[in-house]
């Protein structure tokens, strides 16, 4: 039996009940399917796919077309989770009309339910414009990988008083602009907990401690499929790279040794066809 689709209202109710929200990234049909089967509330087609799937150095270069391609695949696999499409760098910063148009494409062409964008107070007009166009927006503050050069690298945000206050201000501004939820990335746990208490919308943390309303991780980090670097906040629940590697080298070895494919992996023809072929071509086996 198909389970009821998760909505933004469900997330709000979970915050009210103090029930943790679960969220993971998904990038294609199999990961979408697995995230759904695991009972995860929210599936994010994150622009992190630029790094963990497409092999780029950072998330800057991923395009709208690439994002939409992956969104469609995830939407085919993940039916129950709320589907969040990540607006890529420069798809929402130029002007509000372009931001609305691109956000709309995530719903119309990508099969997503909502969009996410990175930034705080400076983006309130954009967030409001997208929300007023009928598209729910998830905010993302703290470590925002699209502006990594401005931040001076992948580092914890909100460590001093001014920066912590600025993050609280960002979160409140996003809420006032209509964001239905906010990702808090790489923020000290007490600061993230305070932000969570200061806003009415659910916060989802990644490297922001247990005081958020929910947690998100990059699926490739969680299963140990991306090992270029592993951030401190990641818990690897599995290490599947060595398992896959062992399977691939065993296959290679067996093909070279002639032990794969075995008789059980092949198809037979009837005696009648075999006899006729033998008669026409002679013994070939
Ligand atoms: O792109 C992404 O995967 C993200 C998460 C880290 C929240 O934005």
PDB file of C-alpha atoms and ligand atoms in Angstrom, residues 23-27 44-50 52 59 67 86 116 118 138-140 143-146 183-185 204-206 216-219 221 233, ligand 1:
ATOM      1  CA  UNK A  23      16.049  14.379   5.553  1.00  0.00           C
ATOM      2  CA  UNK A  24      18.658  13.005   3.150  1.00  0.00           C
ATOM      3  CA  UNK A  25      19.930  13.918  -0.264  1.00  0.00           C
ATOM      4  CA  UNK A  26      19.037  11.739  -3.251  1.00  0.00           C
ATOM      5  CA  UNK A  27      20.419  12.140  -6.746  1.00  0.00           C
ATOM      6  CA  UNK A  44      16.755  16.826  -1.208  1.00  0.00           C
ATOM      7  CA  UNK A  45      18.136  16.810  -4.729  1.00  0.00           C
ATOM      8  CA  UNK A  46      21.060  18.888  -3.514  1.00  0.00           C
ATOM      9  CA  UNK A  47      23.522  20.735  -5.698  1.00  0.00           C
ATOM     10  CA  UNK A  48      26.113  18.683  -3.751  1.00  0.00           C
ATOM     11  CA  UNK A  49      25.537  16.277  -6.649  1.00  0.00           C
ATOM     12  CA  UNK A  50      28.041  18.472  -8.514  1.00  0.00           C
ATOM     13  CA  UNK A  52      29.590  13.605  -5.146  1.00  0.00           C
ATOM     14  CA  UNK A  59      28.924  23.126  -6.289  1.00  0.00           C
ATOM     15  CA  UNK A  67      19.764  19.633 -11.664  1.00  0.00           C
ATOM     16  CA  UNK A  86      18.142  22.862  -4.844  1.00  0.00           C
ATOM     17  CA  UNK A 116      15.726  25.425  -1.581  1.00  0.00           C
ATOM     18  CA  UNK A 118      21.169  29.514  -0.010  1.00  0.00           C
ATOM     19  CA  UNK A 138      13.336  26.202   2.138  1.00  0.00           C
ATOM     20  CA  UNK A 139      16.144  28.528   3.264  1.00  0.00           C
ATOM     21  CA  UNK A 140      19.771  27.548   3.915  1.00  0.00           C
ATOM     22  CA  UNK A 143      27.926  27.432   5.688  1.00  0.00           C
ATOM     23  CA  UNK A 144      26.520  28.049   2.230  1.00  0.00           C
ATOM     24  CA  UNK A 145      28.715  26.134  -0.258  1.00  0.00           C
ATOM     25  CA  UNK A 146      27.670  28.265  -3.267  1.00  0.00           C
ATOM     26  CA  UNK A 183      18.687  24.410   6.768  1.00  0.00           C
ATOM     27  CA  UNK A 184      21.360  25.299   9.337  1.00  0.00           C
ATOM     28  CA  UNK A 185      24.772  24.155   8.121  1.00  0.00           C
ATOM     29  CA  UNK A 204      17.046  21.108   9.696  1.00  0.00           C
ATOM     30  CA  UNK A 205      20.653  20.821  10.806  1.00  0.00           C
ATOM     31  CA  UNK A 206      23.765  19.528   9.127  1.00  0.00           C
ATOM     32  CA  UNK A 216      20.037  16.138   6.978  1.00  0.00           C
ATOM     33  CA  UNK A 217      23.109  14.405   5.548  1.00  0.00           C
ATOM     34  CA  UNK A 218      24.498  13.866   2.079  1.00  0.00           C
ATOM     35  CA  UNK A 219      23.640  10.247   1.271  1.00  0.00           C
ATOM     36  CA  UNK A 221      28.721  10.657   2.965  1.00  0.00           C
ATOM     37  CA  UNK A 233      29.773  16.313  11.187  1.00  0.00           C
TER      38      UNK A 233
HETATM   39  O1  LIG B   1      23.346  20.338  -1.658  1.00  0.00           O
HETATM   40  C1  LIG B   1      23.198  19.765  -0.562  1.00  0.00           C
HETATM   41  O2  LIG B   1      23.389  18.554  -0.431  1.00  0.00           O
HETATM   42  C2  LIG B   1      22.808  20.555   0.584  1.00  0.00           C
HETATM   43  C3  LIG B   1      22.812  19.880   1.917  1.00  0.00           C
HETATM   44  C4  LIG B   1      24.198  19.824   2.420  1.00  0.00           C
HETATM   45  C5  LIG B   1      21.904  20.530   2.872  1.00  0.00           C
HETATM   46  O3  LIG B   1      22.514  21.707   0.445  1.00  0.00           O
END
